[in-house]
PDB file of C-alpha atoms in Angstrom:
ATOM      1  CA  MET A 272     101.228 135.507 119.114  1.00  0.00           C
ATOM      2  CA  GLN A 273      98.340 134.965 116.717  1.00  0.00           C
ATOM      3  CA  GLU A 274      96.373 131.739 116.429  1.00  0.00           C
ATOM      4  CA  PRO A 275      96.096 130.246 112.950  1.00  0.00           C
ATOM      5  CA  SER A 276      92.777 130.596 111.176  1.00  0.00           C
ATOM      6  CA  LEU A 277      91.207 128.119 108.787  1.00  0.00           C
ATOM      7  CA  GLU A 278      91.989 130.319 105.802  1.00  0.00           C
ATOM      8  CA  THR A 279      95.738 130.113 106.532  1.00  0.00           C
ATOM      9  CA  ILE A 280      95.776 126.303 106.507  1.00  0.00           C
ATOM     10  CA  GLU A 281      96.915 125.037 103.116  1.00  0.00           C
ATOM     11  CA  ASP A 282      94.409 122.148 103.019  1.00  0.00           C
ATOM     12  CA  TYR A 283      91.298 124.192 103.855  1.00  0.00           C
ATOM     13  CA  ASN A 284      88.330 124.517 101.508  1.00  0.00           C
ATOM     14  CA  GLY A 285      89.395 122.031  98.821  1.00  0.00           C
ATOM     15  CA  LYS A 286      92.921 123.410  98.328  1.00  0.00           C
ATOM     16  CA  GLU A 287      94.698 120.172  99.235  1.00  0.00           C
ATOM     17  CA  SER A 288      97.164 118.670  96.810  1.00  0.00           C
ATOM     18  CA  SER A 289      96.199 115.692  94.672  1.00  0.00           C
ATOM     19  CA  GLU A 290      98.941 113.644  96.347  1.00  0.00           C
ATOM     20  CA  LYS A 291      97.391 114.170  99.793  1.00  0.00           C
ATOM     21  CA  ARG A 292      93.934 113.368  98.442  1.00  0.00           C
ATOM     22  CA  LEU A 293      95.255 110.146  96.861  1.00  0.00           C
ATOM     23  CA  THR A 294      97.004 109.184 100.102  1.00  0.00           C
ATOM     24  CA  VAL A 295      93.780 109.596 102.076  1.00  0.00           C
ATOM     25  CA  TRP A 296      91.861 107.464  99.569  1.00  0.00           C
ATOM     26  CA  ILE A 297      94.536 104.744  99.702  1.00  0.00           C
ATOM     27  CA  VAL A 298      94.428 104.644 103.506  1.00  0.00           C
ATOM     28  CA  VAL A 299      90.618 104.515 103.622  1.00  0.00           C
ATOM     29  CA  LEU A 300      90.285 101.846 100.929  1.00  0.00           C
ATOM     30  CA  SER A 301      93.060  99.677 102.366  1.00  0.00           C
ATOM     31  CA  GLY A 302      91.360  99.815 105.776  1.00  0.00           C
ATOM     32  CA  LEU A 303      88.068  98.737 104.233  1.00  0.00           C
ATOM     33  CA  LEU A 304      89.797  95.950 102.304  1.00  0.00           C
ATOM     34  CA  ILE A 305      91.567  94.630 105.395  1.00  0.00           C
ATOM     35  CA  GLY A 306      88.286  94.751 107.335  1.00  0.00           C
ATOM     36  CA  ALA A 307      86.445  92.889 104.582  1.00  0.00           C
ATOM     37  CA  VAL A 308      89.104  90.165 104.370  1.00  0.00           C
ATOM     38  CA  TYR A 309      89.098  89.792 108.166  1.00  0.00           C
ATOM     39  CA  GLY A 310      85.300  89.586 108.201  1.00  0.00           C
ATOM     40  CA  ILE A 311      85.231  86.941 105.483  1.00  0.00           C
ATOM     41  CA  ILE A 312      87.859  84.856 107.270  1.00  0.00           C
ATOM     42  CA  MET A 313      86.069  85.117 110.618  1.00  0.00           C
ATOM     43  CA  SER A 314      82.668  84.261 109.150  1.00  0.00           C
ATOM     44  CA  ASN A 315      84.023  81.155 107.406  1.00  0.00           C
ATOM     45  CA  SER A 316      85.977  79.793 110.359  1.00  0.00           C
ATOM     46  CA  THR A 317      84.272  77.325 112.661  1.00  0.00           C
ATOM     47  CA  VAL A 318      84.559  77.239 116.408  1.00  0.00           C
ATOM     48  CA  SER A 319      83.780  74.120 118.376  1.00  0.00           C
ATOM     49  CA  ASP A 320      81.093  74.630 121.026  1.00  0.00           C
ATOM     50  CA  LEU A 321      82.317  71.578 122.882  1.00  0.00           C
ATOM     51  CA  ILE A 322      83.745  72.593 126.243  1.00  0.00           C
ATOM     52  CA  VAL A 323      84.289  69.267 128.013  1.00  0.00           C
ATOM     53  CA  ASP A 324      84.161  65.747 126.641  1.00  0.00           C
ATOM     54  CA  LYS A 325      81.511  63.342 127.906  1.00  0.00           C
ATOM     55  CA  ASP A 326      84.268  60.892 128.835  1.00  0.00           C
ATOM     56  CA  THR A 327      86.026  63.400 131.066  1.00  0.00           C
ATOM     57  CA  THR A 328      83.049  64.168 133.324  1.00  0.00           C
ATOM     58  CA  GLY A 329      81.168  60.873 133.090  1.00  0.00           C
ATOM     59  CA  ILE A 330      77.901  62.811 132.707  1.00  0.00           C
ATOM     60  CA  VAL A 331      75.714  61.654 129.844  1.00  0.00           C
ATOM     61  CA  LYS A 332      73.512  64.226 128.177  1.00  0.00           C
ATOM     62  CA  TYR A 333      70.270  62.853 126.748  1.00  0.00           C
TER      63      TYR A 333
END
């Protein structure tokens, strides 16, 4: 049994089909787009830092 070499792989050294190249670009760009949208949403959302109400504990912070 002989192991495959790089020269026998159909996608080696720039010989890939244009359809495969387009698919890779679509996957990469869609991942970047989803990450950008998620980042924008997370940076614009506010989170309350309030853990416990003053009325619940009875402790007044000055």
